[in-house]
Amino acid sequence: MSRTNQIAEVRAALLGADRLLLVSHHNPDGDAIGSSLALAAGLGALGKECDVVNVDGVPLNLTWLPLAERVLLHPEAAARYEAVVLLDCGNPSRTGLEPAVFDGVPTTVNIDHHPGNGDFGHANLVDPDACATAELVWEVLQALAAPVGYSAAVSIYTAVLTDTGSFRFSNANASAFDIASKMVARGVSPALVAQLVYDQQPIGRLRLLSQVLETLELSPRDKAASVLVTQAMFRETHTGVEDVDGFVNHPRSILGVEVGILLREEGPARYRVALRSKGRVDVSRIAREFGGGGHRNAAGATIDGTPEAIRRLVYARVEEACDEELLRGNPLG
Ligand SMILES: [Mn+2]
C-alpha cells in the first residue's frame, strides 16, 4: 500500500476515536517519546483525549520536553480506549505491555519505521525509509490538519535529531533536514535542544562510560570492536540501563572498525547485544540470526552465554559479513 493510502487509513482510524492510548517501546529513546508527545499534542488540539504510556517512563535527558509529564507508566483498563496507537514498535511486544492491554481496544494503529514490522495494526503506517517514526507522525498531523505548535514541533525535532544520531547516521535523509528546518521555523532552537539532550549528563554516566571503555576489545581481524556493561558497573556508578544509550558508538568510531558492539548484562549469562554498523555490514541480518532485529545499521539481540563466548560468536559473524562484502567488490574503509 502506498504511503498516501496508509496515511489515509491511519487518519480515518484516528478520527474515528475520541479516547486514545499512545504507547511506544520500552527503554524509550527520543523518537519513541518525541513521536508519542507530538501525536498527543496534535490530537489534543483536535479535541481528542490521549493517554501517553511508556512502561519505562521518560529518560532523564528528555524530561525537559514540554509535555514530558504527560507520560504515564501504566494504561487504564482497555475498555476506556477506542483506539491504541503503537509508535516506533516493530511488534506489540516491544511496548513491554501485556497483549491483553491491546486485545480489549477496538482499533489498533501502527506507526513505525522498523524493517520487518509485521503490519499488525488495523491501520498501518510503516516505512523503513522514514528517518524516524516522528517523520510519519508529522505527515499524519498534516493529513489531519492538526495545529503543530511549539510543543509538538520540539518533540518532532528532538525525535529526528536523536534517531539520526545528530544527523550523522544513514537515515539522515532529505526528509530529516526538511522536517528539522520546518520545526526550526516553528521556533525550535537547535542549539538549545542539543544542550538539553546532550549536555546535561549525570556525572555517574561518565563514570560508567569510563568503566565501560576499560573493557574495549577488538575482534581478531579488527573489523569489530566491543565493550561490556555489567550490573556491578551500574551499582558502583549509581546508573541504569538508560545511561548506556549511545555508548556503542565509541567502539564503532575506531578507524578500520565496521561494527561496534555493546554487551549489556541482563541476568546470569544473558546479555543484550547492540550492534552498530558504519553502513557496509547489514547488522539487522546478524541480529536476526540471534533472534533479534532492527535496522541495517542499528540492531540488537538478546544472547545467552558468557561475554567471552558471545563476543567470539558475534565477531565471527561480523568478519564473515565483511568477507562477503569484499567478495561483492565493496571495499571496506
Ligand atoms: Mn525510531
Short mmCIF file of C-alpha atoms and ligand atoms in Angstrom, two decimals:
data_model
loop_
_atom_site.label_atom_id
_atom_site.label_comp_id
_atom_site.label_asym_id
_atom_site.label_seq_id
_atom_site.Cartn_x
_atom_site.Cartn_y
_atom_site.Cartn_z
CA MET A 1 0.00 0.00 0.00
CA SER A 2 1.32 3.46 -0.88
CA ARG A 3 2.33 5.91 1.82
CA THR A 4 -0.66 8.13 0.82
CA ASN A 5 -3.14 5.28 1.28
CA GLN A 6 -1.55 4.25 4.57
CA ILE A 7 -1.83 7.82 5.84
CA ALA A 8 -5.49 7.96 4.78
CA GLU A 9 -6.17 4.74 6.73
CA VAL A 10 -4.41 5.97 9.84
CA ARG A 11 -6.15 9.35 9.58
CA ALA A 12 -9.57 7.65 9.42
CA ALA A 13 -8.75 5.38 12.37
CA LEU A 14 -7.61 8.34 14.49
CA LEU A 15 -10.60 10.49 13.56
CA GLY A 16 -12.93 7.61 14.49
CA ALA A 17 -11.71 7.56 18.11
CA ASP A 18 -12.19 10.13 20.88
CA ARG A 19 -10.19 8.44 23.62
CA LEU A 20 -6.84 7.05 22.57
CA LEU A 21 -3.92 5.24 24.16
CA LEU A 22 -0.50 6.11 22.67
CA VAL A 23 2.31 3.67 23.51
CA SER A 24 5.95 3.34 22.47
CA HIS A 25 8.76 0.83 23.02
CA HIS A 26 10.21 0.11 26.46
CA ASN A 27 13.61 1.58 27.29
CA PRO A 28 12.47 4.51 25.11
CA ASP A 29 14.62 6.84 23.02
CA GLY A 30 13.97 10.31 21.67
CA ASP A 31 11.91 9.00 18.77
CA ALA A 32 9.65 6.86 20.96
CA ILE A 33 8.92 9.70 23.39
CA GLY A 34 9.02 12.54 20.82
CA SER A 35 6.64 10.77 18.40
CA SER A 36 4.19 9.99 21.21
CA LEU A 37 4.17 13.52 22.61
CA ALA A 38 3.88 15.16 19.17
CA LEU A 39 0.92 12.96 18.27
CA ALA A 40 -0.69 13.60 21.67
CA ALA A 41 -0.29 17.37 21.20
CA GLY A 42 -1.76 17.29 17.70
CA LEU A 43 -4.69 15.02 18.59
CA GLY A 44 -5.28 17.06 21.75
CA ALA A 45 -5.60 20.20 19.62
CA LEU A 46 -8.32 18.38 17.67
CA GLY A 47 -10.24 17.76 20.91
CA LYS A 48 -9.22 14.13 21.41
CA GLU A 49 -8.22 12.69 24.76
CA CYS A 50 -4.91 10.82 24.71
CA ASP A 51 -3.12 8.83 27.40
CA VAL A 52 0.60 8.59 26.61
CA VAL A 53 2.12 5.46 28.13
CA ASN A 54 5.66 4.14 28.30
CA VAL A 55 6.41 1.34 30.75
CA ASP A 56 9.85 2.82 31.50
CA GLY A 57 8.82 6.48 31.58
CA VAL A 58 10.84 9.36 30.14
CA PRO A 59 14.66 9.10 30.08
CA LEU A 60 16.37 11.82 32.12
CA ASN A 61 17.73 13.68 29.07
CA LEU A 62 14.20 14.13 27.70
CA THR A 63 12.34 15.18 30.86
CA TRP A 64 12.60 18.84 29.74
CA LEU A 65 10.26 18.18 26.77
CA PRO A 66 7.23 20.45 27.32
CA LEU A 67 4.76 17.56 27.56
CA ALA A 68 7.04 15.01 29.28
CA GLU A 69 4.96 14.98 32.46
CA ARG A 70 2.07 13.57 30.42
CA VAL A 71 3.85 10.22 30.05
CA LEU A 72 2.25 7.58 32.30
CA LEU A 73 3.76 4.25 33.30
CA HIS A 74 0.50 2.27 33.04
CA PRO A 75 -2.56 2.48 30.80
CA GLU A 76 -6.07 2.43 32.19
CA ALA A 77 -8.37 -0.54 31.51
CA ALA A 78 -8.65 -1.37 27.78
CA ALA A 79 -12.38 -0.61 27.84
CA ARG A 80 -11.53 3.07 28.40
CA TYR A 81 -9.98 3.43 24.93
CA GLU A 82 -11.41 3.44 21.42
CA ALA A 83 -8.03 3.14 19.75
CA VAL A 84 -4.46 2.27 20.68
CA VAL A 85 -1.57 3.73 18.67
CA LEU A 86 1.76 1.89 18.80
CA LEU A 87 4.68 4.16 17.89
CA ASP A 88 8.22 3.10 16.92
CA CYS A 89 7.44 -0.56 17.75
CA GLY A 90 8.41 -3.32 15.29
CA ASN A 91 5.91 -5.55 17.09
CA PRO A 92 3.47 -5.13 20.01
CA SER A 93 5.73 -6.95 22.50
CA ARG A 94 8.23 -4.07 22.16
CA THR A 95 5.87 -1.98 24.31
CA GLY A 96 6.60 -4.21 27.30
CA LEU A 97 2.83 -4.37 27.94
CA GLU A 98 0.69 -7.49 28.23
CA PRO A 99 -1.22 -8.32 24.98
CA ALA A 100 -4.48 -8.04 26.99
CA VAL A 101 -3.93 -4.27 27.07
CA PHE A 102 -4.41 -4.11 23.28
CA ASP A 103 -6.80 -7.00 22.74
CA GLY A 104 -9.60 -5.16 24.52
CA VAL A 105 -9.23 -1.97 22.41
CA PRO A 106 -11.33 -1.99 19.20
CA THR A 107 -8.78 -0.32 16.87
CA THR A 108 -5.01 -0.74 16.69
CA VAL A 109 -2.92 1.81 14.77
CA ASN A 110 0.71 1.00 13.96
CA ILE A 111 3.10 3.85 13.10
CA ASP A 112 6.72 2.74 12.70
CA HIS A 113 9.89 2.76 10.61
CA HIS A 114 11.46 -0.58 11.59
CA PRO A 115 12.06 -3.01 8.71
CA GLY A 116 10.22 -6.27 9.28
CA ASN A 117 7.31 -4.59 11.08
CA GLY A 118 4.51 -7.08 10.55
CA ASP A 119 1.72 -4.54 9.81
CA PHE A 120 -0.04 -5.85 12.91
CA GLY A 121 -2.50 -2.95 13.19
CA HIS A 122 -5.95 -2.36 11.73
CA ALA A 123 -4.32 0.70 10.19
CA ASN A 124 -0.60 0.67 9.46
CA LEU A 125 1.78 3.45 8.50
CA VAL A 126 5.12 1.69 8.20
CA ASP A 127 8.03 2.99 6.14
CA PRO A 128 11.57 1.75 6.79
CA ASP A 129 12.85 4.67 4.70
CA ALA A 130 11.42 7.22 7.13
CA CYS A 131 14.24 8.83 9.11
CA ALA A 132 12.26 8.44 12.33
CA THR A 133 8.76 7.48 13.41
CA ALA A 134 8.33 11.20 14.07
CA GLU A 135 8.56 11.81 10.30
CA LEU A 136 5.44 9.65 9.89
CA VAL A 137 3.71 11.37 12.82
CA TRP A 138 4.45 14.74 11.18
CA GLU A 139 2.77 13.53 7.98
CA VAL A 140 -0.24 12.24 9.90
CA LEU A 141 -0.59 15.57 11.71
CA GLN A 142 -0.53 17.38 8.36
CA ALA A 143 -3.14 14.98 6.93
CA LEU A 144 -5.32 15.70 9.97
CA ALA A 145 -4.74 19.45 9.55
CA ALA A 146 -3.81 19.39 13.24
CA PRO A 147 -2.19 22.57 14.55
CA VAL A 148 1.52 21.94 15.23
CA GLY A 149 2.63 24.36 17.95
CA TYR A 150 5.95 24.60 19.75
CA SER A 151 5.38 21.55 21.98
CA ALA A 152 4.75 19.24 19.04
CA ALA A 153 7.49 20.87 16.96
CA VAL A 154 10.20 20.48 19.60
CA SER A 155 9.11 16.85 20.16
CA ILE A 156 9.37 16.08 16.44
CA TYR A 157 12.71 17.89 16.13
CA THR A 158 14.16 16.02 19.12
CA ALA A 159 12.96 12.68 17.72
CA VAL A 160 14.63 13.32 14.36
CA LEU A 161 17.81 14.69 15.98
CA THR A 162 18.28 11.69 18.26
CA ASP A 163 17.19 8.94 15.82
CA THR A 164 19.63 10.19 13.16
CA GLY A 165 22.48 10.39 15.69
CA SER A 166 22.53 14.19 15.35
CA PHE A 167 22.13 13.92 11.56
CA ARG A 168 25.16 11.62 11.25
CA PHE A 169 23.59 8.20 10.50
CA SER A 170 22.46 6.91 7.10
CA ASN A 171 18.81 7.72 7.93
CA ALA A 172 19.74 11.44 7.98
CA ASN A 173 18.00 11.85 4.62
CA ALA A 174 16.44 14.85 2.88
CA SER A 175 13.24 14.46 4.95
CA ALA A 176 15.23 14.67 8.18
CA PHE A 177 16.67 18.04 7.17
CA ASP A 178 13.36 19.21 5.68
CA ILE A 179 11.46 18.41 8.89
CA ALA A 180 14.21 19.90 11.06
CA SER A 181 14.05 23.11 9.05
CA LYS A 182 10.26 23.28 9.36
CA MET A 183 10.44 22.76 13.13
CA VAL A 184 13.12 25.45 13.44
CA ALA A 185 10.74 27.76 11.53
CA ARG A 186 8.18 26.97 14.29
CA GLY A 187 10.53 28.26 16.95
CA VAL A 188 12.74 25.28 17.83
CA SER A 189 16.34 26.23 18.70
CA PRO A 190 18.81 23.50 17.61
CA ALA A 191 21.47 24.85 19.98
CA LEU A 192 19.11 24.76 22.97
CA VAL A 193 17.79 21.27 22.15
CA ALA A 194 21.33 19.92 21.68
CA GLN A 195 22.34 21.37 25.05
CA LEU A 196 19.27 19.93 26.80
CA VAL A 197 19.63 16.48 25.22
CA TYR A 198 23.40 16.03 25.27
CA ASP A 199 24.94 18.45 27.78
CA GLN A 200 23.10 17.62 30.98
CA GLN A 201 24.65 14.25 31.77
CA PRO A 202 24.65 12.99 35.33
CA ILE A 203 28.29 12.50 36.39
CA GLY A 204 27.56 8.82 37.08
CA ARG A 205 27.01 8.32 33.36
CA LEU A 206 30.57 9.46 32.58
CA ARG A 207 31.95 7.34 35.41
CA LEU A 208 30.05 4.39 33.90
CA LEU A 209 31.46 5.21 30.44
CA SER A 210 34.96 5.26 31.87
CA GLN A 211 34.48 1.74 33.31
CA VAL A 212 32.87 0.52 30.09
CA LEU A 213 35.76 1.79 27.93
CA GLU A 214 38.16 -0.26 30.09
CA THR A 215 36.51 -3.35 28.54
CA LEU A 216 37.15 -2.24 24.94
CA GLU A 217 38.36 -5.11 22.75
CA LEU A 218 38.97 -5.65 19.03
CA SER A 219 37.92 -8.74 17.05
CA PRO A 220 40.68 -10.99 15.65
CA ARG A 221 40.85 -9.05 12.36
CA ASP A 222 39.98 -5.65 13.86
CA LYS A 223 36.67 -5.35 11.93
CA ALA A 224 34.55 -5.28 15.07
CA ALA A 225 35.11 -3.68 18.45
CA SER A 226 33.13 -4.38 21.58
CA VAL A 227 32.52 -3.13 25.09
CA LEU A 228 30.79 -4.71 28.08
CA VAL A 229 28.40 -3.24 30.66
CA THR A 230 27.77 -5.25 33.82
CA GLN A 231 25.23 -4.96 36.63
CA ALA A 232 28.14 -4.35 39.01
CA MET A 233 29.12 -1.25 37.00
CA PHE A 234 25.56 0.10 37.30
CA ARG A 235 25.67 -0.45 41.07
CA GLU A 236 29.08 1.18 41.51
CA THR A 237 28.22 4.27 39.45
CA HIS A 238 24.56 4.58 40.55
CA THR A 239 23.41 4.37 36.95
CA GLY A 240 20.96 2.27 34.96
CA VAL A 241 20.09 0.94 31.53
CA GLU A 242 19.01 4.38 30.26
CA ASP A 243 22.55 5.71 30.81
CA VAL A 244 24.04 3.30 28.26
CA ASP A 245 22.33 4.96 25.27
CA GLY A 246 24.98 5.94 22.71
CA PHE A 247 27.92 4.09 24.32
CA VAL A 248 28.07 1.62 21.41
CA ASN A 249 29.13 4.49 19.15
CA HIS A 250 32.54 4.55 20.87
CA PRO A 251 33.70 1.11 19.65
CA ARG A 252 32.08 1.89 16.27
CA SER A 253 34.11 5.10 15.95
CA ILE A 254 37.50 3.32 15.72
CA LEU A 255 39.49 3.59 12.48
CA GLY A 256 39.04 0.42 10.40
CA VAL A 257 36.22 -0.96 12.55
CA GLU A 258 33.00 -1.70 10.63
CA VAL A 259 30.72 -2.72 13.52
CA GLY A 260 30.56 -1.53 17.12
CA ILE A 261 29.18 -3.98 19.67
CA LEU A 262 27.92 -3.41 23.20
CA LEU A 263 27.07 -6.27 25.55
CA ARG A 264 24.85 -5.35 28.48
CA GLU A 265 24.36 -7.90 31.25
CA GLU A 266 20.65 -8.55 31.71
CA GLY A 267 20.84 -11.55 34.02
CA PRO A 268 23.06 -14.53 34.80
CA ALA A 269 24.76 -15.48 31.49
CA ARG A 270 22.28 -13.37 29.50
CA TYR A 271 23.29 -10.28 27.53
CA ARG A 272 21.55 -7.66 25.42
CA VAL A 273 23.83 -7.17 22.43
CA ALA A 274 23.65 -3.88 20.49
CA LEU A 275 25.23 -3.76 17.02
CA ARG A 276 26.04 -0.53 15.16
CA SER A 277 27.42 -0.59 11.63
CA LYS A 278 29.20 2.12 9.67
CA GLY A 279 26.98 1.11 6.73
CA ARG A 280 28.72 -1.67 4.80
CA VAL A 281 27.67 -4.58 7.04
CA ASP A 282 23.92 -5.18 7.47
CA VAL A 283 23.74 -5.80 11.23
CA SER A 284 19.96 -6.44 11.18
CA ARG A 285 20.79 -9.73 9.39
CA ILE A 286 23.25 -10.72 12.10
CA ALA A 287 20.82 -9.71 14.87
CA ARG A 288 18.05 -11.80 13.27
CA GLU A 289 20.30 -14.89 13.32
CA PHE A 290 20.38 -14.48 17.10
CA GLY A 291 16.61 -13.98 17.38
CA GLY A 292 16.74 -10.18 17.42
CA GLY A 293 16.17 -7.49 14.80
CA GLY A 294 16.47 -3.84 13.96
CA HIS A 295 17.69 -1.60 11.17
CA ARG A 296 20.53 -2.16 8.68
CA ASN A 297 22.92 -0.02 10.73
CA ALA A 298 21.45 -0.38 14.21
CA ALA A 299 20.20 -3.70 15.52
CA GLY A 300 20.21 -5.86 18.62
CA ALA A 301 19.51 -9.27 20.08
CA THR A 302 19.46 -10.97 23.47
CA ILE A 303 22.00 -13.80 23.63
CA ASP A 304 22.69 -16.37 26.36
CA GLY A 305 26.26 -17.23 27.26
CA THR A 306 29.40 -15.80 28.79
CA PRO A 307 30.58 -12.43 27.46
CA GLU A 308 33.67 -14.13 26.02
CA ALA A 309 31.60 -16.69 24.11
CA ILE A 310 29.13 -14.09 22.86
CA ARG A 311 31.94 -11.80 21.71
CA ARG A 312 33.56 -14.71 19.79
CA LEU A 313 30.25 -15.65 18.12
CA VAL A 314 29.40 -12.11 17.06
CA TYR A 315 32.97 -11.29 15.93
CA ALA A 316 32.88 -14.35 13.68
CA ARG A 317 29.59 -13.26 12.08
CA VAL A 318 30.78 -9.68 11.56
CA GLU A 319 34.06 -10.81 9.98
CA GLU A 320 32.19 -13.25 7.71
CA ALA A 321 29.88 -10.42 6.65
CA CYS A 322 32.92 -8.24 5.89
CA ASP A 323 34.36 -11.04 3.72
CA GLU A 324 31.04 -11.29 1.86
CA GLU A 325 31.15 -7.54 1.18
CA LEU A 326 34.72 -7.85 -0.14
CA LEU A 327 33.61 -10.72 -2.43
CA ARG A 328 30.84 -8.49 -3.71
CA GLY A 329 33.52 -5.96 -4.60
CA ASN A 330 32.67 -3.47 -1.86
CA PRO A 331 35.96 -2.25 -0.40
CA LEU A 332 35.95 -1.73 3.35
CA GLY A 333 37.08 1.51 4.94
MN MN B 1 12.84 5.28 15.77
#
